[in-house]
Amino acid sequence: MAPPFLGVPRRGIVSVVSTAATLERPPERAAPPSALRGFAAVFVAGGSAGIVVGGLGSRIAMRIAALTARDVAQGLTTEAGATIGRITFEGTAFLVVAVGIGTALVGTAFYLATLPWLPRRRPLRALAFGGLELVVFGTVVLDPGNPDFTILGRPLLNVLVLSSLFVLHGVALVLLIEPSGRLVSAVARGAPWRARLDDAGTILAMGLTAFGALALVGRATGWATPVTIVLVLCAAGLILLDPHRTRPVTRPTLRVAGAIALSLLTISGTVGLVDAVTTIV
């Protein structure tokens, strides 16, 4: 059986929505409210994890790097234009809003793109997704060419702190899906306009997540670009295609092709991450 798709609570008017249920049940002309709100749970969890871990977490990581930097580094300007040892409202707002939102969009898109191949059990799924985020996206931050690792003077500590953000974001996103589902259910319960507003917000979040998927493909270079496209398309097919109206070979083909694409990205990312970390440290 496929891994759980959306962690919507089992009690109440909203039932658990799973990948298996989504794929095995013939689609209706309009998505049932429970399914739509199940997607909403993922978007709420992704947004929360992005703002808290991606945004505030980045601010905390930078502060740790500044506090542990050598005295001669205080007052120097980093590659991003920040002054070491100085906290500004503008810098904090940029990290929370820009980095947080960017992390939310790309992270949510990446979760949906990898979900069919993640473990079924939630704790294992959380750890697996956190690890995938680290190996696939880690070199975006852990760049050996960034002089900040030399300026700040604590490269090993900085690598550990920054690496933990990727894992924590992935774990937080997965673990927040179930409570987010309860929140969405509570908000939608009651007057019909609340349910419609909830569904409209979910549709808007779907559009924004589509931009995250485009960014996910856009950041890839060389052979990784078509491989990422294959992964996204295979995941979309497994989630959206009606198995009763497709050939028997379609789903197994999508699953195998997506698994190969994800494996290639994981292996390549792991090699690049290890090389970056050994160079920095």
XYZ file of C-alpha atoms in Angstrom:
281
model
C 0.000 0.000 0.000
C 1.219 3.490 -0.778
C 2.430 5.734 2.060
C -0.080 8.035 3.757
C -0.735 11.094 1.671
C -2.218 13.605 4.020
C -2.322 13.491 7.776
C -5.935 14.534 8.258
C -7.370 13.495 11.657
C -9.326 10.273 11.769
C -12.106 11.672 13.960
C -14.649 14.275 12.913
C -16.248 15.056 9.591
C -12.954 15.000 7.723
C -11.654 11.501 7.035
C -8.064 10.433 6.540
C -6.946 11.070 2.982
C -4.192 8.770 1.810
C -2.270 8.371 -1.379
C -3.861 4.986 -1.807
C -7.367 6.391 -1.371
C -6.608 9.247 -3.726
C -5.259 6.928 -6.393
C -7.674 4.040 -6.022
C -10.934 5.996 -5.889
C -12.359 7.226 -9.226
C -12.158 11.037 -9.259
C -15.310 13.103 -9.228
C -15.858 16.203 -11.295
C -15.174 18.325 -8.263
C -12.673 17.339 -5.585
C -14.477 16.253 -2.421
C -14.077 18.750 0.427
C -12.228 16.200 2.579
C -9.585 15.674 -0.121
C -9.211 19.374 -0.752
C -8.827 20.049 2.944
C -6.361 17.202 3.114
C -4.215 19.105 0.636
C -4.769 22.200 2.771
C -3.204 20.371 5.723
C -0.007 19.862 3.718
C 0.090 23.516 2.662
C -0.465 24.762 6.226
C 2.242 22.425 7.516
C 4.624 23.466 4.725
C 4.015 27.156 5.337
C 4.465 26.813 9.089
C 7.658 24.793 8.755
C 9.006 27.231 6.177
C 8.406 30.341 8.288
C 9.540 28.850 11.604
C 12.482 26.674 10.534
C 13.448 28.289 7.231
C 12.918 31.884 8.348
C 13.405 32.097 12.108
C 15.767 29.135 12.057
C 18.043 30.915 9.587
C 18.111 33.963 11.858
C 19.075 31.802 14.846
C 21.734 29.963 12.844
C 23.290 33.252 11.740
C 23.232 34.514 15.312
C 25.007 31.382 16.559
C 27.635 31.844 13.857
C 28.148 35.475 14.877
C 28.378 34.726 18.601
C 30.958 32.006 18.088
C 33.010 33.933 15.543
C 36.475 35.191 16.366
C 36.749 38.728 17.740
C 38.473 39.923 14.578
C 35.387 38.903 12.576
C 33.018 41.162 14.487
C 31.904 44.063 12.315
C 32.942 42.454 9.035
C 30.457 42.178 6.183
C 29.301 38.766 5.015
C 28.773 37.757 1.401
C 25.046 38.487 1.823
C 25.787 42.048 2.952
C 25.062 41.509 6.662
C 27.306 42.880 9.396
C 28.631 40.180 11.731
C 27.459 40.736 15.299
C 24.725 43.187 14.347
C 21.031 42.319 14.357
C 18.740 44.530 12.279
C 14.993 44.498 11.838
C 15.389 44.611 8.055
C 17.675 41.590 8.006
C 15.438 39.591 10.321
C 12.319 40.510 8.337
C 14.005 39.477 5.094
C 14.943 36.070 6.483
C 11.523 35.406 8.012
C 9.521 36.589 5.005
C 11.657 35.951 1.915
C 13.595 32.891 3.051
C 10.626 31.538 4.997
C 8.194 31.815 2.096
C 10.724 30.465 -0.395
C 11.435 27.512 1.868
C 7.699 26.909 2.300
C 6.976 26.847 -1.440
C 9.945 24.760 -2.537
C 9.794 22.484 0.503
C 6.096 21.735 0.050
C 6.568 21.073 -3.663
C 9.503 18.770 -2.922
C 7.479 16.882 -0.320
C 4.649 16.228 -2.774
C 7.198 15.249 -5.443
C 8.860 12.669 -3.189
C 5.850 11.486 -1.175
C 5.019 8.338 -3.202
C 8.486 6.959 -2.385
C 8.710 7.957 1.281
C 8.176 5.412 4.099
C 4.618 4.827 5.247
C 5.226 5.296 8.991
C 5.208 8.941 9.954
C 8.407 9.050 12.091
C 10.383 7.284 9.376
C 8.793 9.470 6.713
C 9.780 12.589 8.636
C 13.401 11.499 9.035
C 13.651 10.293 5.440
C 12.286 13.552 4.062
C 14.548 15.629 6.286
C 17.534 13.658 5.044
C 16.440 14.087 1.433
C 16.180 17.832 1.882
C 19.697 17.934 3.279
C 21.351 15.948 0.488
C 19.393 17.561 -2.346
C 19.446 21.186 -1.163
C 22.333 21.254 1.308
C 24.945 22.599 -1.107
C 22.778 25.672 -1.741
C 23.909 26.911 1.673
C 26.982 24.776 2.305
C 28.963 26.321 -0.519
C 32.754 25.869 -0.241
C 33.219 29.017 -2.298
C 31.430 31.141 0.299
C 34.094 33.128 2.196
C 31.805 33.443 5.220
C 32.877 30.006 6.427
C 36.441 31.334 6.666
C 35.488 34.719 8.106
C 33.323 33.293 10.879
C 36.090 30.925 11.928
C 33.961 28.004 13.191
C 33.346 26.027 9.990
C 32.450 22.702 11.637
C 29.916 24.311 13.975
C 28.423 26.340 11.141
C 28.113 23.249 8.945
C 26.353 21.332 11.724
C 23.935 24.170 12.499
C 23.062 24.883 8.879
C 22.729 21.200 8.049
C 20.338 20.710 10.949
C 17.976 23.321 9.477
C 17.294 21.157 6.432
C 16.605 18.072 8.528
C 14.495 19.982 11.040
C 12.446 21.570 8.275
C 11.682 18.207 6.696
C 10.799 16.622 10.021
C 8.640 19.579 11.067
C 6.725 19.603 7.783
C 5.774 15.936 8.056
C 4.913 16.026 11.763
C 2.802 19.183 11.401
C 0.495 17.686 8.762
C -1.800 15.909 11.203
C -2.324 18.865 13.585
C -2.688 21.123 10.546
C -5.466 18.830 9.334
C -7.287 19.258 12.638
C -6.893 23.017 12.382
C -8.215 23.107 8.819
C -11.162 20.926 9.802
C -12.001 23.200 12.736
C -11.822 26.334 10.598
C -14.002 24.859 7.836
C -16.606 23.483 10.230
C -19.742 25.558 10.671
C -21.063 28.140 8.236
C -20.839 27.147 4.534
C -18.878 30.295 3.691
C -16.067 29.147 5.973
C -15.726 25.881 4.071
C -15.768 27.726 0.745
C -13.160 30.191 2.000
C -11.025 27.302 3.179
C -11.267 25.584 -0.218
C -10.465 28.849 -2.042
C -7.355 29.276 0.098
C -6.331 25.722 -0.680
C -6.668 26.315 -4.420
C -4.542 29.462 -4.084
C -1.926 27.475 -2.155
C -1.914 24.883 -4.930
C -1.056 27.589 -7.433
C 1.739 28.922 -5.241
C 3.104 25.413 -4.739
C 3.178 25.040 -8.521
C 5.628 27.973 -8.552
C 7.634 26.075 -5.957
C 7.733 23.093 -8.309
C 8.980 25.355 -11.117
C 11.686 26.699 -8.795
C 12.576 23.126 -7.887
C 13.154 22.333 -11.543
C 14.799 25.682 -12.247
C 17.495 25.256 -9.589
C 18.668 21.998 -11.149
C 21.513 22.144 -13.627
C 22.788 19.843 -16.345
C 21.407 16.311 -16.313
C 19.623 16.978 -13.008
C 17.082 19.160 -14.810
C 15.379 16.402 -16.851
C 15.704 14.012 -13.906
C 13.870 16.481 -11.646
C 11.184 16.953 -14.283
C 10.716 13.172 -14.477
C 10.371 12.991 -10.685
C 7.768 15.764 -10.567
C 5.755 14.331 -13.441
C 5.810 10.803 -12.010
C 4.639 12.036 -8.607
C 1.879 14.108 -10.214
C 0.772 11.101 -12.226
C 0.625 8.813 -9.194
C -1.396 11.368 -7.254
C -3.748 12.675 -9.933
C -4.293 9.998 -12.575
C -7.322 7.764 -12.263
C -5.996 4.172 -12.122
C -9.288 2.875 -13.502
C -8.831 4.848 -16.695
C -5.153 4.192 -17.303
C -3.327 1.148 -18.610
C -2.265 -1.435 -15.999
C 1.378 -0.689 -16.753
C 1.049 3.067 -16.148
C 1.330 3.208 -12.369
C 4.174 0.671 -12.054
C 6.060 2.529 -14.774
C 5.587 5.872 -13.038
C 6.662 4.402 -9.723
C 9.837 2.805 -11.134
C 10.781 5.859 -13.229
C 10.238 8.172 -10.270
C 12.244 5.926 -7.976
C 15.156 5.953 -10.417
C 14.986 9.744 -10.750
C 14.871 10.245 -6.980
C 17.754 7.805 -6.488
C 19.916 9.673 -9.009
C 19.195 13.009 -7.330
C 19.904 11.532 -3.905
C 23.207 9.935 -4.930
C 24.371 13.041 -6.757
C 23.338 15.268 -3.869
C 25.081 13.071 -1.320
C 28.346 13.105 -3.280
C 28.173 16.879 -3.688
C 27.312 17.424 -0.020
C 30.156 15.246 1.232
C 32.605 17.033 -1.060
C 31.346 20.451 0.102
C 31.502 19.574 3.792
C 35.000 18.072 3.603
C 36.207 21.141 1.732
C 34.701 23.578 4.240
C 35.810 21.717 7.348
